[in-house]
PDB file of C-alpha atoms in Angstrom:
ATOM      1  CA  UNK U   1      36.315  15.416 -39.024  1.00 83.00           C
ATOM      2  CA  UNK U   2      34.306  16.135 -41.899  1.00 90.00           C
ATOM      3  CA  UNK U   3      35.604  17.670 -44.682  1.00 90.00           C
ATOM      4  CA  UNK U   4      34.855  21.058 -45.527  1.00 94.00           C
ATOM      5  CA  UNK U   5      34.976  21.836 -49.433  1.00 96.00           C
ATOM      6  CA  UNK U   6      34.845  25.613 -50.388  1.00 97.00           C
ATOM      7  CA  UNK U   7      31.708  25.934 -53.002  1.00 97.00           C
ATOM      8  CA  UNK U   8      32.379  28.654 -55.779  1.00 98.00           C
ATOM      9  CA  UNK U   9      29.401  29.995 -58.003  1.00 97.00           C
ATOM     10  CA  UNK U  10      29.811  31.203 -61.700  1.00 97.00           C
ATOM     11  CA  UNK U  11      28.551  32.459 -63.710  1.00 95.00           C
ATOM     12  CA  UNK U  12      28.311  30.411 -66.507  1.00 93.00           C
ATOM     13  CA  UNK U  13      31.773  30.490 -67.106  1.00 97.00           C
ATOM     14  CA  UNK U  14      32.684  27.380 -64.826  1.00 97.00           C
ATOM     15  CA  UNK U  15      35.064  25.138 -67.074  1.00 98.00           C
ATOM     16  CA  UNK U  16      36.498  28.286 -68.423  1.00 98.00           C
ATOM     17  CA  UNK U  17      37.823  29.069 -64.713  1.00 98.00           C
ATOM     18  CA  UNK U  18      38.673  25.584 -63.331  1.00 98.00           C
ATOM     19  CA  UNK U  19      41.012  25.354 -66.250  1.00 98.00           C
ATOM     20  CA  UNK U  20      42.072  28.827 -65.908  1.00 98.00           C
ATOM     21  CA  UNK U  21      42.853  28.284 -61.937  1.00 98.00           C
ATOM     22  CA  UNK U  22      44.273  24.580 -62.765  1.00 98.00           C
ATOM     23  CA  UNK U  23      46.536  26.153 -65.266  1.00 98.00           C
ATOM     24  CA  UNK U  24      48.031  28.373 -62.471  1.00 98.00           C
ATOM     25  CA  UNK U  25      48.692  25.823 -60.125  1.00 98.00           C
ATOM     26  CA  UNK U  26      50.590  22.908 -59.429  1.00 97.00           C
ATOM     27  CA  UNK U  27      49.209  19.204 -58.648  1.00 97.00           C
ATOM     28  CA  UNK U  28      46.310  20.505 -59.710  1.00 98.00           C
ATOM     29  CA  UNK U  29      43.154  18.879 -62.084  1.00 98.00           C
ATOM     30  CA  UNK U  30      39.474  18.885 -62.890  1.00 98.00           C
ATOM     31  CA  UNK U  31      37.493  16.167 -61.395  1.00 98.00           C
ATOM     32  CA  UNK U  32      34.652  16.512 -63.123  1.00 98.00           C
ATOM     33  CA  UNK U  33      32.502  18.667 -65.320  1.00 98.00           C
ATOM     34  CA  UNK U  34      29.138  17.473 -64.565  1.00 97.00           C
ATOM     35  CA  UNK U  35      26.892  18.608 -67.711  1.00 97.00           C
ATOM     36  CA  UNK U  36      23.140  19.204 -68.220  1.00 95.00           C
ATOM     37  CA  UNK U  37      21.414  16.317 -70.213  1.00 95.00           C
ATOM     38  CA  UNK U  38      18.283  16.584 -72.559  1.00 94.00           C
ATOM     39  CA  UNK U  39      15.792  16.151 -69.123  1.00 92.00           C
ATOM     40  CA  UNK U  40      17.409  19.811 -68.951  1.00 83.00           C
ATOM     41  CA  UNK U  41      16.405  22.128 -66.947  1.00 90.00           C
ATOM     42  CA  UNK U  42      19.985  23.311 -68.245  1.00 89.00           C
ATOM     43  CA  UNK U  43      20.988  23.721 -71.991  1.00 92.00           C
ATOM     44  CA  UNK U  44      21.782  19.705 -72.721  1.00 95.00           C
ATOM     45  CA  UNK U  45      25.909  19.947 -72.819  1.00 95.00           C
ATOM     46  CA  UNK U  46      26.614  22.631 -70.947  1.00 94.00           C
ATOM     47  CA  UNK U  47      28.451  22.260 -67.483  1.00 97.00           C
ATOM     48  CA  UNK U  48      26.241  22.907 -64.707  1.00 97.00           C
ATOM     49  CA  UNK U  49      28.472  22.183 -61.818  1.00 98.00           C
ATOM     50  CA  UNK U  50      32.345  20.617 -61.342  1.00 98.00           C
ATOM     51  CA  UNK U  51      34.865  19.609 -59.177  1.00 98.00           C
ATOM     52  CA  UNK U  52      38.511  20.650 -59.946  1.00 98.00           C
ATOM     53  CA  UNK U  53      41.738  20.110 -57.360  1.00 98.00           C
ATOM     54  CA  UNK U  54      43.785  23.381 -56.737  1.00 98.00           C
ATOM     55  CA  UNK U  55      47.485  22.538 -55.500  1.00 97.00           C
ATOM     56  CA  UNK U  56      45.377  19.651 -52.795  1.00 95.00           C
ATOM     57  CA  UNK U  57      42.378  21.317 -52.680  1.00 96.00           C
ATOM     58  CA  UNK U  58      39.586  20.246 -53.386  1.00 97.00           C
ATOM     59  CA  UNK U  59      36.441  23.065 -54.487  1.00 98.00           C
ATOM     60  CA  UNK U  60      32.918  22.214 -56.030  1.00 98.00           C
ATOM     61  CA  UNK U  61      31.815  25.304 -58.168  1.00 98.00           C
ATOM     62  CA  UNK U  62      28.636  25.093 -60.439  1.00 97.00           C
ATOM     63  CA  UNK U  63      27.305  27.342 -62.938  1.00 96.00           C
ATOM     64  CA  UNK U  64      25.058  29.452 -61.530  1.00 93.00           C
ATOM     65  CA  UNK U  65      24.178  32.496 -63.707  1.00 90.00           C
ATOM     66  CA  UNK U  66      24.443  36.423 -63.028  1.00 92.00           C
ATOM     67  CA  UNK U  67      21.982  36.129 -58.952  1.00 93.00           C
ATOM     68  CA  UNK U  68      25.358  35.878 -56.877  1.00 93.00           C
ATOM     69  CA  UNK U  69      28.694  37.725 -57.661  1.00 94.00           C
ATOM     70  CA  UNK U  70      31.958  37.713 -55.932  1.00 96.00           C
ATOM     71  CA  UNK U  71      33.133  40.035 -53.435  1.00 94.00           C
ATOM     72  CA  UNK U  72      35.720  40.848 -50.815  1.00 94.00           C
ATOM     73  CA  UNK U  73      33.911  39.469 -48.353  1.00 95.00           C
ATOM     74  CA  UNK U  74      34.999  35.817 -49.199  1.00 95.00           C
ATOM     75  CA  UNK U  75      38.942  35.486 -50.680  1.00 97.00           C
ATOM     76  CA  UNK U  76      41.646  32.350 -51.193  1.00 98.00           C
ATOM     77  CA  UNK U  77      45.136  33.365 -50.014  1.00 98.00           C
ATOM     78  CA  UNK U  78      47.974  32.319 -51.314  1.00 98.00           C
ATOM     79  CA  UNK U  79      50.749  32.117 -49.028  1.00 98.00           C
ATOM     80  CA  UNK U  80      54.283  32.335 -51.039  1.00 98.00           C
ATOM     81  CA  UNK U  81      57.417  31.732 -50.212  1.00 98.00           C
ATOM     82  CA  UNK U  82      59.020  34.224 -51.963  1.00 98.00           C
ATOM     83  CA  UNK U  83      59.179  37.322 -54.418  1.00 98.00           C
ATOM     84  CA  UNK U  84      59.648  34.836 -57.343  1.00 98.00           C
ATOM     85  CA  UNK U  85      55.990  32.992 -55.573  1.00 98.00           C
ATOM     86  CA  UNK U  86      54.330  36.257 -55.351  1.00 98.00           C
ATOM     87  CA  UNK U  87      55.617  37.150 -58.649  1.00 98.00           C
ATOM     88  CA  UNK U  88      54.024  34.638 -59.853  1.00 98.00           C
ATOM     89  CA  UNK U  89      51.265  34.026 -59.007  1.00 98.00           C
ATOM     90  CA  UNK U  90      49.685  37.928 -59.079  1.00 98.00           C
ATOM     91  CA  UNK U  91      51.247  38.013 -62.855  1.00 98.00           C
ATOM     92  CA  UNK U  92      48.971  35.593 -63.992  1.00 98.00           C
ATOM     93  CA  UNK U  93      45.518  36.016 -61.229  1.00 98.00           C
ATOM     94  CA  UNK U  94      45.830  39.266 -62.563  1.00 98.00           C
ATOM     95  CA  UNK U  95      45.913  38.653 -66.152  1.00 97.00           C
ATOM     96  CA  UNK U  96      42.366  39.731 -66.579  1.00 98.00           C
ATOM     97  CA  UNK U  97      40.649  41.133 -64.267  1.00 98.00           C
ATOM     98  CA  UNK U  98      42.278  44.132 -61.737  1.00 98.00           C
ATOM     99  CA  UNK U  99      44.430  44.956 -58.986  1.00 98.00           C
ATOM    100  CA  UNK U 100      43.554  46.015 -55.767  1.00 97.00           C
ATOM    101  CA  UNK U 101      46.069  47.003 -52.676  1.00 96.00           C
ATOM    102  CA  UNK U 102      47.694  45.334 -50.132  1.00 97.00           C
ATOM    103  CA  UNK U 103      48.825  42.095 -51.986  1.00 98.00           C
ATOM    104  CA  UNK U 104      44.632  41.719 -53.190  1.00 98.00           C
ATOM    105  CA  UNK U 105      44.016  41.028 -56.554  1.00 98.00           C
ATOM    106  CA  UNK U 106      40.379  40.371 -58.714  1.00 98.00           C
ATOM    107  CA  UNK U 107      40.997  37.531 -61.042  1.00 98.00           C
ATOM    108  CA  UNK U 108      38.712  37.775 -64.386  1.00 98.00           C
ATOM    109  CA  UNK U 109      36.118  36.079 -63.009  1.00 97.00           C
ATOM    110  CA  UNK U 110      35.353  38.535 -59.931  1.00 97.00           C
ATOM    111  CA  UNK U 111      37.098  36.010 -57.593  1.00 98.00           C
ATOM    112  CA  UNK U 112      39.658  37.808 -54.965  1.00 98.00           C
ATOM    113  CA  UNK U 113      42.642  36.909 -53.833  1.00 98.00           C
ATOM    114  CA  UNK U 114      45.451  37.762 -51.619  1.00 98.00           C
ATOM    115  CA  UNK U 115      48.584  37.200 -52.886  1.00 98.00           C
ATOM    116  CA  UNK U 116      51.255  37.595 -49.274  1.00 98.00           C
ATOM    117  CA  UNK U 117      54.508  36.664 -48.919  1.00 98.00           C
ATOM    118  CA  UNK U 118      54.993  34.833 -46.076  1.00 98.00           C
ATOM    119  CA  UNK U 119      58.289  37.101 -44.976  1.00 98.00           C
ATOM    120  CA  UNK U 120      55.456  39.890 -44.354  1.00 97.00           C
ATOM    121  CA  UNK U 121      53.955  37.853 -41.355  1.00 97.00           C
ATOM    122  CA  UNK U 122      57.463  37.593 -39.981  1.00 97.00           C
ATOM    123  CA  UNK U 123      57.685  41.177 -40.490  1.00 96.00           C
ATOM    124  CA  UNK U 124      54.424  42.066 -39.162  1.00 96.00           C
ATOM    125  CA  UNK U 125      55.435  40.066 -36.364  1.00 96.00           C
ATOM    126  CA  UNK U 126      58.622  41.437 -34.791  1.00 94.00           C
ATOM    127  CA  UNK U 127      58.973  41.819 -31.187  1.00 95.00           C
ATOM    128  CA  UNK U 128      59.810  45.444 -32.050  1.00 94.00           C
ATOM    129  CA  UNK U 129      56.160  47.415 -32.895  1.00 95.00           C
ATOM    130  CA  UNK U 130      57.996  50.253 -34.870  1.00 95.00           C
ATOM    131  CA  UNK U 131      59.175  47.147 -37.114  1.00 94.00           C
ATOM    132  CA  UNK U 132      55.881  45.427 -36.841  1.00 96.00           C
ATOM    133  CA  UNK U 133      54.205  49.035 -38.012  1.00 97.00           C
ATOM    134  CA  UNK U 134      56.215  50.119 -40.476  1.00 97.00           C
ATOM    135  CA  UNK U 135      55.909  46.844 -42.488  1.00 97.00           C
ATOM    136  CA  UNK U 136      51.906  46.993 -41.913  1.00 97.00           C
ATOM    137  CA  UNK U 137      52.329  50.924 -43.031  1.00 97.00           C
ATOM    138  CA  UNK U 138      54.692  49.733 -46.436  1.00 97.00           C
ATOM    139  CA  UNK U 139      52.006  46.802 -47.494  1.00 97.00           C
ATOM    140  CA  UNK U 140      49.119  49.671 -47.247  1.00 97.00           C
ATOM    141  CA  UNK U 141      50.695  51.665 -49.932  1.00 96.00           C
ATOM    142  CA  UNK U 142      51.338  48.277 -52.480  1.00 98.00           C
ATOM    143  CA  UNK U 143      48.742  47.068 -54.732  1.00 98.00           C
ATOM    144  CA  UNK U 144      51.664  43.412 -55.719  1.00 98.00           C
ATOM    145  CA  UNK U 145      53.394  42.988 -52.235  1.00 98.00           C
ATOM    146  CA  UNK U 146      57.249  43.865 -52.812  1.00 98.00           C
ATOM    147  CA  UNK U 147      58.935  41.770 -50.211  1.00 98.00           C
ATOM    148  CA  UNK U 148      62.274  44.776 -50.513  1.00 97.00           C
ATOM    149  CA  UNK U 149      60.466  47.514 -50.142  1.00 97.00           C
ATOM    150  CA  UNK U 150      59.344  45.583 -47.006  1.00 97.00           C
ATOM    151  CA  UNK U 151      62.468  45.242 -45.805  1.00 96.00           C
ATOM    152  CA  UNK U 152      63.423  49.036 -46.557  1.00 96.00           C
ATOM    153  CA  UNK U 153      60.491  50.111 -44.485  1.00 96.00           C
ATOM    154  CA  UNK U 154      61.732  48.096 -41.125  1.00 95.00           C
ATOM    155  CA  UNK U 155      64.726  48.424 -41.775  1.00 92.00           C
ATOM    156  CA  UNK U 156      64.587  52.589 -41.679  1.00 88.00           C
ATOM    157  CA  UNK U 157      62.182  51.911 -38.709  1.00 82.00           C
TER     158      UNK U 157
END
C-alpha cells in the first residue's frame, strides 16, 4: 500500500514552522531542508522544501509564498489521553496564534489544529442520548476543551 504524506504550503517560514512543531511533539525530527542553490530560481540558501516527522507522522512542506493560505477546511487533530495533554498541546500550539472554539485553534503559521481529549469521544458515544447530547453541547461552549466541564455537563443531564 502506498504511503500518504500530508504536504503543507508555508509563506516562506517553513524552517521556523518545522523547528516549532518538532520542539512540541515527542519523537519528532526535521529529516531534510532543501535549499536553493546558485541555479535558483530562489535566493541561494533559502529553504524551498523540507520533510519533518511529528511523533512518527511524516510531513512534506514547501515555501510557496503567500499565494495560498491555510484554512479550517483542513486541520490536524491531536487526540489527547487526559487534561494534562490537552493543556500541553493547546498552550504550545496556540502561542502566537489564536483560539477558536470546540477545541480548535490556529497556530502562528495559520495551520488549524483540533486538540481533543479521547474522553470527549467516549462521552459523545454514550448510549444515553441525553448524556451524549450534553457532552456535545458543553463542547460547543468551550474554546479549549476541559474534561471536568464535560463530565459536569454529562452528570447534570
